[in-house]
Short mmCIF file of C-alpha atoms and ligand atoms in Angstrom, two decimals:
data_model
loop_
_atom_site.label_atom_id
_atom_site.label_comp_id
_atom_site.label_asym_id
_atom_site.label_seq_id
_atom_site.Cartn_x
_atom_site.Cartn_y
_atom_site.Cartn_z
CA MET B 26 -73.93 -4.69 132.62
CA HIS B 27 -75.99 -1.57 133.30
CA LYS B 28 -76.11 -0.68 137.03
CA PRO B 29 -79.08 1.76 137.24
CA LEU B 30 -78.84 1.89 140.96
CA SER B 31 -75.25 1.46 142.16
CA GLN B 32 -73.72 3.63 139.41
CA TYR B 33 -74.56 6.62 141.61
CA LEU B 34 -72.78 5.01 144.52
CA ASP B 35 -69.45 5.51 142.71
CA LEU B 36 -69.80 9.22 142.64
CA ALA B 37 -67.35 11.22 144.80
CA ASN B 38 -70.18 13.06 146.54
CA PRO B 39 -73.32 11.09 145.72
CA GLN B 40 -75.57 12.97 148.13
CA ASN B 41 -74.90 16.23 146.42
CA LEU B 42 -77.58 17.38 143.98
CA GLN B 43 -75.18 18.61 141.33
CA ALA B 44 -73.12 15.46 141.37
CA TYR B 45 -76.35 13.45 140.93
CA GLN B 46 -77.59 15.74 138.13
CA SER B 47 -74.24 15.58 136.33
CA THR B 48 -74.78 11.96 135.55
CA GLY B 49 -78.33 12.27 134.27
CA GLY B 50 -80.07 12.49 137.71
CA TYR B 51 -83.68 13.84 137.60
CA GLU B 52 -83.87 13.22 133.80
CA GLY B 53 -86.33 10.33 134.47
CA PHE B 54 -88.62 12.66 136.44
CA THR B 55 -88.36 15.31 133.76
CA ASN B 56 -89.53 12.72 131.18
CA ALA B 57 -92.28 11.56 133.48
CA LEU B 58 -93.66 15.11 133.85
CA LYS B 59 -94.03 15.27 130.09
CA MET B 60 -96.31 12.15 130.22
CA GLN B 61 -99.81 11.56 131.61
CA PRO B 62 -99.71 9.76 135.02
CA GLN B 63 -101.23 6.72 133.50
CA GLU B 64 -98.56 6.61 130.77
CA VAL B 65 -95.97 6.45 133.57
CA GLN B 66 -97.79 3.61 135.20
CA GLN B 67 -97.88 1.87 131.79
CA GLN B 68 -94.14 2.27 131.37
CA VAL B 69 -93.52 0.75 134.76
CA SER B 70 -95.85 -2.10 133.93
CA ASP B 71 -94.08 -2.61 130.62
CA ALA B 72 -90.78 -2.78 132.51
CA LYS B 73 -92.31 -5.65 134.56
CA LEU B 74 -90.81 -4.14 137.74
CA LYS B 75 -91.57 -6.34 140.79
CA GLY B 76 -91.54 -4.83 144.26
CA ARG B 77 -88.29 -5.38 146.17
CA GLY B 78 -89.86 -5.36 149.67
CA GLY B 79 -90.06 -9.16 149.77
CA ALA B 80 -93.24 -10.31 148.04
CA GLY B 81 -92.28 -9.42 144.46
CA PHE B 82 -95.66 -7.96 143.61
CA MET B 83 -95.80 -6.18 140.16
CA THR B 84 -95.39 -2.43 140.88
CA GLY B 85 -97.38 -1.15 137.86
CA MET B 86 -100.34 -3.42 138.81
CA LYS B 87 -100.29 -2.18 142.40
CA TRP B 88 -100.44 1.41 141.26
CA SER B 89 -103.29 0.62 138.92
CA PHE B 90 -105.59 -0.07 141.90
CA VAL B 91 -105.31 3.61 142.94
CA PRO B 92 -108.40 5.66 141.91
CA MET B 93 -107.42 8.20 139.20
CA GLY B 94 -109.14 10.99 137.34
CA GLU B 95 -111.61 13.72 138.31
CA ASP B 96 -113.62 11.70 140.75
CA ALA B 97 -110.54 10.37 142.68
CA PRO B 98 -110.16 11.59 146.27
CA LYS B 99 -108.26 14.84 146.35
CA ASN B 100 -105.51 13.68 148.74
CA LYS B 101 -103.44 10.58 147.92
CA TYR B 102 -100.17 9.48 149.51
CA LEU B 103 -96.98 7.82 148.58
CA VAL B 104 -94.93 6.09 151.31
CA CYS B 105 -91.47 4.80 150.92
CA ASN B 106 -90.95 1.76 153.17
CA ALA B 107 -87.46 2.21 154.42
CA ASP B 108 -87.96 0.43 157.74
CA GLU B 109 -85.54 -2.43 156.84
CA MET B 110 -85.41 -4.32 159.99
CA GLU B 111 -85.30 -7.89 158.47
CA PRO B 112 -82.30 -9.56 160.05
CA GLY B 113 -79.45 -9.90 157.58
CA THR B 114 -80.81 -7.29 155.21
CA PHE B 115 -78.96 -4.00 154.58
CA LYS B 116 -79.53 -3.15 150.97
CA ASP B 117 -81.86 -0.12 151.47
CA ARG B 118 -79.43 1.46 153.80
CA TRP B 119 -76.69 1.27 151.18
CA LEU B 120 -78.89 2.95 148.62
CA MET B 121 -80.12 5.77 150.91
CA GLU B 122 -76.63 6.53 152.35
CA GLY B 123 -75.05 6.40 148.92
CA ALA B 124 -77.69 7.84 146.64
CA PRO B 125 -80.37 9.76 148.48
CA HIS B 126 -81.33 11.74 145.36
CA LEU B 127 -81.99 8.48 143.52
CA LEU B 128 -84.66 7.59 146.07
CA ILE B 129 -86.16 11.05 146.07
CA GLU B 130 -86.41 11.03 142.29
CA GLY B 131 -87.94 7.61 142.41
CA MET B 132 -90.54 8.86 144.83
CA MET B 133 -91.31 11.91 142.71
CA ILE B 134 -91.98 9.65 139.72
CA ALA B 135 -94.18 7.25 141.73
CA ALA B 136 -96.04 10.10 143.43
CA TYR B 137 -96.70 11.71 140.05
CA ALA B 138 -97.85 8.43 138.53
CA ILE B 139 -100.54 7.87 141.19
CA GLY B 140 -101.44 11.56 141.60
CA ALA B 141 -100.14 11.88 145.13
CA ASP B 142 -99.31 15.34 146.45
CA VAL B 143 -97.75 14.32 149.77
CA ALA B 144 -95.09 11.58 150.24
CA TYR B 145 -93.36 10.18 153.27
CA ILE B 146 -90.16 8.26 153.75
CA PHE B 147 -90.71 5.86 156.69
CA LEU B 148 -87.14 5.25 157.81
CA ARG B 149 -85.70 2.87 160.34
CA GLY B 150 -84.91 4.98 163.37
CA GLU B 151 -81.31 3.62 163.76
CA TYR B 152 -80.43 4.67 160.26
CA ARG B 153 -79.06 8.03 161.43
CA LEU B 154 -76.64 8.68 158.52
CA CYS B 155 -79.47 7.89 156.03
CA ALA B 156 -81.69 10.37 157.86
CA THR B 157 -79.00 13.13 157.79
CA ARG B 158 -78.30 12.57 154.11
CA LEU B 159 -81.80 12.25 153.03
CA GLN B 160 -82.82 15.44 154.81
CA GLN B 161 -79.97 17.27 153.18
CA ALA B 162 -81.02 15.94 149.74
CA ILE B 163 -84.70 16.80 150.35
CA ASP B 164 -83.63 20.37 151.36
CA GLU B 165 -81.47 20.65 148.26
CA ALA B 166 -84.18 19.41 145.96
CA GLN B 167 -86.73 21.77 147.57
CA ALA B 168 -84.35 24.72 147.15
CA ALA B 169 -83.81 23.89 143.54
CA GLY B 170 -87.58 23.76 142.85
CA LEU B 171 -87.65 20.03 142.24
CA LEU B 172 -90.01 19.57 145.29
CA GLY B 173 -92.73 21.88 146.42
CA ASP B 174 -95.24 23.83 144.42
CA ASN B 175 -95.45 23.75 140.57
CA ILE B 176 -92.41 21.63 140.06
CA ASN B 177 -90.40 22.69 136.98
CA GLY B 178 -93.14 25.20 136.15
CA SER B 179 -95.72 22.45 135.84
CA GLN B 180 -99.20 22.05 137.51
CA TYR B 181 -97.71 19.30 139.70
CA SER B 182 -96.77 19.85 143.35
CA LEU B 183 -95.28 17.48 145.89
CA LYS B 184 -94.37 17.71 149.54
CA LEU B 185 -91.88 15.07 150.77
CA HIS B 186 -91.42 14.39 154.54
CA LEU B 187 -88.85 12.22 156.31
CA HIS B 188 -90.38 10.20 159.26
CA THR B 189 -87.99 8.16 161.45
CA SER B 190 -89.56 5.14 163.05
CA ALA B 191 -89.83 4.62 166.77
CA GLY B 192 -88.45 1.13 165.97
CA ARG B 193 -90.34 -2.14 165.68
CA TYR B 194 -90.07 -4.78 162.97
CA ILE B 195 -93.80 -4.89 162.51
CA CYS B 196 -93.70 -1.20 161.41
CA GLY B 197 -92.29 -2.64 158.09
CA GLU B 198 -95.65 -4.39 157.38
CA GLU B 199 -97.31 -1.83 155.19
CA THR B 200 -100.61 -1.38 157.05
CA ALA B 201 -98.88 -1.40 160.49
CA LEU B 202 -96.59 1.25 159.05
CA ILE B 203 -99.62 3.34 158.05
CA ASN B 204 -100.97 3.10 161.57
CA ALA B 205 -97.51 4.06 162.93
CA LEU B 206 -97.40 7.05 160.58
CA GLU B 207 -100.87 8.15 161.84
CA GLY B 208 -99.48 8.14 165.37
CA LYS B 209 -101.31 4.90 166.35
CA ARG B 210 -100.14 1.60 167.70
CA ALA B 211 -98.34 -0.30 164.94
CA ASN B 212 -100.79 -3.29 164.47
CA PRO B 213 -101.53 -4.42 160.98
CA ARG B 214 -104.90 -3.51 159.58
CA ALA B 215 -107.44 -5.92 158.13
CA LYS B 216 -107.42 -6.11 154.29
CA PRO B 217 -109.59 -5.34 152.39
CA PRO B 218 -109.88 -2.44 152.11
CA PHE B 219 -106.33 -2.33 150.70
CA PRO B 220 -104.22 0.76 151.21
CA GLN B 221 -104.36 1.57 147.50
CA VAL B 222 -107.95 2.58 148.10
CA VAL B 223 -108.19 3.32 151.87
CA GLY B 224 -104.80 3.95 153.35
CA LEU B 225 -103.02 6.74 155.16
CA PHE B 226 -105.59 9.01 156.88
CA GLY B 227 -108.28 6.98 155.01
CA ARG B 228 -106.94 8.09 151.59
CA PRO B 229 -105.57 6.05 148.68
CA THR B 230 -101.92 5.21 149.52
CA ILE B 231 -99.11 3.36 147.81
CA VAL B 232 -96.45 1.82 150.03
CA ASN B 233 -93.40 0.82 148.04
CA ASN B 234 -90.06 -0.47 149.17
CA CYS B 235 -86.96 1.82 148.87
CA GLU B 236 -85.25 -0.38 146.32
CA THR B 237 -88.37 -0.61 144.21
CA LEU B 238 -88.53 3.16 144.08
CA CYS B 239 -84.84 3.53 143.20
CA ASN B 240 -85.50 1.55 140.06
CA LEU B 241 -87.95 4.09 138.64
CA PRO B 242 -85.48 6.82 137.49
CA GLY B 243 -83.61 4.40 135.22
CA ILE B 244 -86.93 3.07 133.73
CA LEU B 245 -88.22 6.57 133.04
CA LYS B 246 -84.86 7.80 131.69
CA ASN B 247 -84.06 4.84 129.41
CA GLY B 248 -87.41 3.17 128.76
CA ALA B 249 -89.02 -0.13 129.60
CA ASP B 250 -87.19 -2.15 126.86
CA TRP B 251 -83.83 -1.07 128.15
CA TYR B 252 -84.88 -2.16 131.66
CA THR B 253 -86.15 -5.58 130.62
CA GLN B 254 -82.91 -6.32 128.76
CA ILE B 255 -80.71 -5.95 131.83
CA SER B 256 -81.47 -9.55 132.71
CA ASP B 257 -82.13 -12.48 130.51
CA GLY B 258 -84.24 -14.46 132.98
CA ALA B 259 -87.88 -14.40 133.98
CA ASP B 260 -87.61 -11.30 136.24
CA THR B 261 -86.44 -8.01 134.79
CA GLY B 262 -83.88 -5.45 135.72
CA SER B 263 -81.19 -5.52 138.30
CA LYS B 264 -81.32 -6.38 141.95
CA ILE B 265 -79.17 -5.49 144.95
CA PHE B 266 -78.11 -8.93 146.06
CA GLY B 267 -75.86 -9.63 149.08
CA ILE B 268 -74.64 -12.11 151.51
CA SER B 269 -73.60 -12.25 155.22
CA GLY B 270 -72.57 -15.03 157.57
CA ARG B 271 -69.04 -16.50 157.80
CA VAL B 272 -68.13 -15.69 154.24
CA LYS B 273 -64.77 -14.05 153.39
CA ASN B 274 -66.24 -10.67 152.36
CA ALA B 275 -69.87 -10.03 153.35
CA GLY B 276 -71.38 -7.38 151.06
CA LEU B 277 -73.80 -6.16 148.45
CA TRP B 278 -73.66 -6.16 144.67
CA GLU B 279 -75.96 -4.88 141.98
CA LEU B 280 -76.41 -7.73 139.57
CA PRO B 281 -78.92 -8.87 136.87
CA MET B 282 -82.06 -10.51 138.27
CA GLY B 283 -81.63 -14.20 137.98
CA THR B 284 -78.02 -14.25 139.08
CA SER B 285 -77.26 -17.49 140.99
CA ALA B 286 -76.59 -17.62 144.70
CA ARG B 287 -73.32 -19.47 143.76
CA HIS B 288 -72.13 -16.39 141.94
CA ILE B 289 -73.08 -14.14 144.84
CA LEU B 290 -71.08 -16.42 147.18
CA GLU B 291 -68.11 -16.31 144.78
CA LEU B 292 -68.25 -12.53 144.77
CA ALA B 293 -67.89 -12.66 148.58
CA GLY B 294 -64.80 -14.78 148.14
CA GLY B 295 -66.53 -17.96 149.26
CA MET B 296 -66.75 -19.25 152.80
CA GLN B 297 -64.04 -18.38 155.38
CA ASP B 298 -61.09 -20.75 155.49
CA GLY B 299 -61.88 -24.14 156.98
CA LEU B 300 -65.68 -23.70 156.66
CA THR B 301 -68.15 -25.29 154.30
CA LEU B 302 -71.59 -23.86 153.41
CA ARG B 303 -74.29 -25.98 154.88
CA GLY B 304 -77.43 -24.00 154.20
CA TRP B 305 -78.58 -20.49 153.17
CA LEU B 306 -81.52 -18.24 153.63
CA PRO B 307 -82.15 -16.56 150.27
CA GLY B 308 -83.61 -13.21 151.40
CA GLY B 309 -83.56 -12.43 155.09
CA ALA B 310 -84.42 -14.33 158.24
CA SER B 311 -88.07 -14.98 157.28
CA THR B 312 -87.34 -17.27 154.34
CA ASP B 313 -86.84 -21.01 154.23
CA PHE B 314 -83.44 -22.60 154.26
CA LEU B 315 -81.96 -23.94 151.07
CA LEU B 316 -78.89 -26.16 150.72
CA ALA B 317 -75.62 -26.15 148.79
CA GLU B 318 -77.38 -28.23 146.08
CA HIS B 319 -79.70 -25.27 145.37
CA LEU B 320 -76.89 -22.79 144.83
CA ASP B 321 -77.31 -22.76 141.02
CA THR B 322 -80.97 -21.74 141.24
CA PRO B 323 -81.45 -18.39 139.62
CA MET B 324 -82.35 -15.63 142.15
CA GLU B 325 -85.80 -14.97 140.76
CA TYR B 326 -89.08 -15.01 142.60
CA ASP B 327 -90.64 -18.07 140.93
CA ALA B 328 -87.40 -20.10 140.68
CA ILE B 329 -86.66 -19.83 144.32
CA ALA B 330 -90.29 -20.61 145.18
CA LYS B 331 -89.98 -23.77 143.04
CA VAL B 332 -87.16 -25.11 145.23
CA GLY B 333 -89.10 -24.37 148.37
CA SER B 334 -88.14 -20.99 149.57
CA ARG B 335 -88.79 -17.28 148.85
CA MET B 336 -86.55 -14.70 147.28
CA GLY B 337 -87.56 -12.22 150.07
CA THR B 338 -85.10 -9.32 150.07
CA GLY B 339 -82.44 -11.11 148.01
CA VAL B 340 -79.84 -10.61 150.73
CA ILE B 341 -78.57 -14.09 151.71
CA ILE B 342 -77.62 -15.40 155.20
CA ALA B 343 -75.10 -18.22 155.01
CA LEU B 344 -74.94 -21.06 157.55
CA ASP B 345 -71.60 -22.81 157.79
CA ASP B 346 -70.85 -26.37 158.97
CA GLN B 347 -69.34 -25.26 162.29
CA HIS B 348 -72.40 -23.29 163.33
CA CYS B 349 -75.25 -25.05 165.09
CA PRO B 350 -78.42 -24.79 163.00
CA VAL B 351 -80.55 -25.20 166.12
CA GLY B 352 -78.72 -22.26 167.73
CA MET B 353 -79.20 -20.11 164.60
CA ILE B 354 -82.88 -20.88 164.35
CA LEU B 355 -83.26 -20.14 168.09
CA ASN B 356 -81.58 -16.83 167.62
CA LEU B 357 -83.89 -15.92 164.71
CA LEU B 358 -87.00 -17.01 166.56
CA GLN B 359 -86.07 -14.96 169.60
CA PHE B 360 -86.04 -12.01 167.38
CA PHE B 361 -89.43 -12.71 165.84
CA ALA B 362 -90.96 -13.52 169.28
CA GLN B 363 -89.75 -10.17 170.62
CA GLU B 364 -91.12 -8.27 167.59
CA SER B 365 -94.63 -9.96 167.50
CA CYS B 366 -97.14 -7.15 167.91
CA GLY B 367 -99.34 -9.36 170.08
CA TRP B 368 -102.49 -8.77 168.01
CA CYS B 369 -103.30 -12.41 167.32
CA THR B 370 -102.95 -15.45 169.58
CA PRO B 371 -101.08 -17.96 167.43
CA CYS B 372 -98.17 -15.48 167.01
CA ARG B 373 -98.22 -13.80 170.42
CA ASP B 374 -98.23 -17.09 172.22
CA GLY B 375 -96.76 -19.44 169.56
CA LEU B 376 -93.47 -17.67 168.96
CA PRO B 377 -92.38 -17.45 172.71
CA TRP B 378 -93.47 -21.14 173.07
CA ALA B 379 -91.25 -22.13 170.16
CA VAL B 380 -88.37 -20.12 171.70
CA GLU B 381 -88.92 -21.87 175.01
CA ILE B 382 -88.74 -25.29 173.41
CA LEU B 383 -85.75 -24.40 171.15
CA THR B 384 -83.92 -23.09 174.26
CA ARG B 385 -84.52 -26.30 176.02
CA ILE B 386 -83.32 -28.39 172.97
CA GLU B 387 -80.21 -26.26 172.57
CA ALA B 388 -79.36 -26.67 176.28
CA GLY B 389 -79.64 -30.50 175.92
CA GLN B 390 -82.87 -30.75 177.89
CA GLY B 391 -85.27 -31.33 175.05
CA SER B 392 -87.41 -34.42 174.50
CA GLN B 393 -88.88 -36.25 171.49
CA ASP B 394 -92.27 -34.63 172.29
CA ASP B 395 -90.69 -31.16 171.91
CA LEU B 396 -89.99 -31.97 168.23
CA ASP B 397 -93.63 -32.89 167.69
CA VAL B 398 -94.84 -29.75 169.44
CA LEU B 399 -92.55 -27.63 167.35
CA GLN B 400 -93.89 -29.14 164.16
CA GLN B 401 -97.50 -28.49 165.36
CA LEU B 402 -96.57 -24.89 166.13
CA CYS B 403 -95.30 -24.41 162.58
CA GLY B 404 -98.84 -25.40 161.45
CA PHE B 405 -100.58 -23.12 163.94
CA MET B 406 -98.56 -20.15 162.82
CA TRP B 407 -98.77 -20.82 159.00
CA ILE B 408 -100.34 -18.64 156.27
CA GLY B 409 -104.05 -17.89 156.96
CA LYS B 410 -103.80 -18.73 160.67
CA THR B 411 -102.47 -15.32 161.75
CA PHE B 412 -103.40 -11.71 161.04
CA CYS B 413 -100.28 -10.73 159.13
CA ALA B 414 -97.22 -12.47 157.56
CA LEU B 415 -94.87 -11.90 160.55
CA ALA B 416 -95.59 -15.31 162.07
CA PRO B 417 -95.58 -17.44 158.89
CA GLY B 418 -92.38 -15.69 158.01
CA ALA B 419 -90.88 -16.58 161.36
CA VAL B 420 -91.91 -20.22 160.82
CA GLU B 421 -90.07 -20.50 157.50
CA PRO B 422 -86.49 -20.99 158.85
CA LEU B 423 -87.91 -23.24 161.64
CA ARG B 424 -89.88 -25.67 159.46
CA SER B 425 -87.20 -25.85 156.75
CA GLY B 426 -84.54 -26.13 159.44
CA MET B 427 -86.28 -29.03 161.06
CA LYS B 428 -86.54 -30.66 157.63
CA TYR B 429 -82.98 -30.17 156.40
CA PHE B 430 -81.14 -30.36 159.77
CA ALA B 431 -83.27 -33.03 161.39
CA ASP B 432 -80.14 -35.03 162.54
CA ASP B 433 -78.89 -31.89 164.40
CA PHE B 434 -82.22 -31.63 166.29
CA GLN B 435 -82.12 -35.32 167.08
CA GLN B 436 -78.53 -35.25 168.26
CA HIS B 437 -79.30 -32.44 170.68
CA ILE B 438 -81.96 -34.67 172.29
CA ASP B 439 -80.00 -38.05 172.08
CA HIS B 440 -76.76 -36.69 173.32
CA LYS B 441 -78.30 -34.09 175.73
CA GLY B 442 -76.36 -31.21 174.43
CA CYS B 443 -75.24 -29.24 171.38
CA PRO B 444 -72.90 -31.36 169.17
CA HIS B 445 -71.37 -28.15 167.84
CA ARG B 446 -70.19 -26.96 171.25
CA HIS B 447 -66.81 -28.50 171.99
C1 FMN Q 12 -93.41 -8.25 159.44
C2 FMN Q 12 -93.18 -7.59 158.14
C3 FMN Q 12 -92.15 -6.71 157.96
C4 FMN Q 12 -91.87 -6.03 156.72
N1 FMN Q 12 -90.88 -5.22 156.66
C5 FMN Q 12 -90.64 -4.59 155.51
C6 FMN Q 12 -89.59 -3.60 155.35
O1 FMN Q 12 -88.81 -3.31 156.29
N2 FMN Q 12 -89.39 -2.98 154.16
C7 FMN Q 12 -90.24 -3.30 153.11
O2 FMN Q 12 -90.08 -2.64 152.02
N3 FMN Q 12 -91.21 -4.19 153.18
C8 FMN Q 12 -91.46 -4.85 154.36
N4 FMN Q 12 -92.50 -5.69 154.46
C9 FMN Q 12 -93.37 -5.81 153.25
C10 FMN Q 12 -94.34 -4.73 153.17
O3 FMN Q 12 -95.58 -5.06 153.89
C11 FMN Q 12 -94.85 -4.41 151.74
O4 FMN Q 12 -95.21 -5.57 151.09
C12 FMN Q 12 -93.76 -3.72 150.88
O5 FMN Q 12 -93.30 -2.54 151.50
C13 FMN Q 12 -94.27 -3.41 149.52
O6 FMN Q 12 -93.39 -2.78 148.74
P1 FMN Q 12 -93.02 -3.27 147.26
O7 FMN Q 12 -94.33 -3.56 146.58
O8 FMN Q 12 -92.31 -2.26 146.63
O9 FMN Q 12 -92.25 -4.65 147.46
C14 FMN Q 12 -92.75 -6.37 155.62
C15 FMN Q 12 -93.81 -7.26 155.84
C16 FMN Q 12 -94.01 -7.92 157.00
C17 FMN Q 12 -95.12 -8.84 157.13
S1 SF4 Q 13 -99.08 -12.34 163.10
FE1 SF4 Q 13 -97.96 -11.50 164.91
S2 SF4 Q 13 -97.13 -9.60 164.22
FE2 SF4 Q 13 -98.80 -10.11 162.70
S3 SF4 Q 13 -100.69 -9.24 163.63
FE3 SF4 Q 13 -100.50 -11.32 164.50
S4 SF4 Q 13 -99.51 -10.95 166.48
FE4 SF4 Q 13 -99.17 -9.14 165.18
#
């Protein structure tokens, strides 16, 4: 299978410009420069690339909302979302540490396609090695005339800046990210207007995930047909899939879209000796649990939705049979409660309340009423009840956990303690 992303990670010195160029790096951008920006947009639409940030929105369609042509605002921005604070997700770090030029080239293609002259990488602050390698690569590209004024002798100019985040999960939400980049408190913004029209500093802005952008050089180098043929399922191209939890070898693999979770688990060598898989979160902490019976579902946006979850980031968290699901859900909810930006009441008050109840249940002091209140809280924090998707995402492992692991919750209450603690 073609590996448009991870092929660069095998290079001896992948962060080096010459090493990247020796395997065809920057050819995609060179091709893009010979096209009109709208033609680049069309090629990405034809490739049917879906955003890898979690929601799976069509990238070409998202770009098409940006005003283009003579009357378009003079300044437009491209932002790479490299905040990656989703618990259990570490795919963007792998790409940025291993192939910084791939991301830079992808950003150059995207910026050219939407007519942006300034681009930012919004990087998770703790990703220090990524920051070092990205800055080296940006400097190299600049020195080689690939960034800056009149790139490759063309009329096109692009400035690329690296911004390291001060560090909150909400900064990954694209409008909160824009506020953070402007130096404001990282609260999400009301939509509409959407960032494609009124974004960073009030100008049209595209925010794309790091992995999304890394797919662009391959598409522009080899064409949309080549890209669509990488997978034979409903979604096109390849995906960085992965798994963590008590498997034998947690890790990441670039595989065709539509690969089953069973195959990913097999690549990890299966569960550790003596353990059985009990449940799995398909793409980060803010997705619904699925069970072993769902392992053959193709890892595609619609297929995973059909069985009741979300593909999210595509990096699985496995739950084994000797780990308490209530404890795991409590752990995740503690994270989300801490990371709530506090802007809207259901999330600001609902998440700490859920944590308080789960803590009580896990300690063997829960009551039957607590289970009812938890169910109600899931409703209060669901889609449409809060300002952004943090709270509904936080509710996903809770509501699905209460459905699939109802016996565990009940046992904590009936036996006044955690059945998994011996
Ligand atoms: C609370 C929250 C955190 C998010 N964190 C990230 C993140 O770290 N990285 C990311 O790419 N998208 C994140 N997103 C999704 C972004 O808002 C946005 O949809 C995404 O960057 C779009 O990129 P794409 O179209 O390339 O998928 C987050 C969303 C929410 C609600
Ligand atoms: S849902 Fe939570 S994180 Fe999102 S705006 Fe409301 S308080 Fe902030």
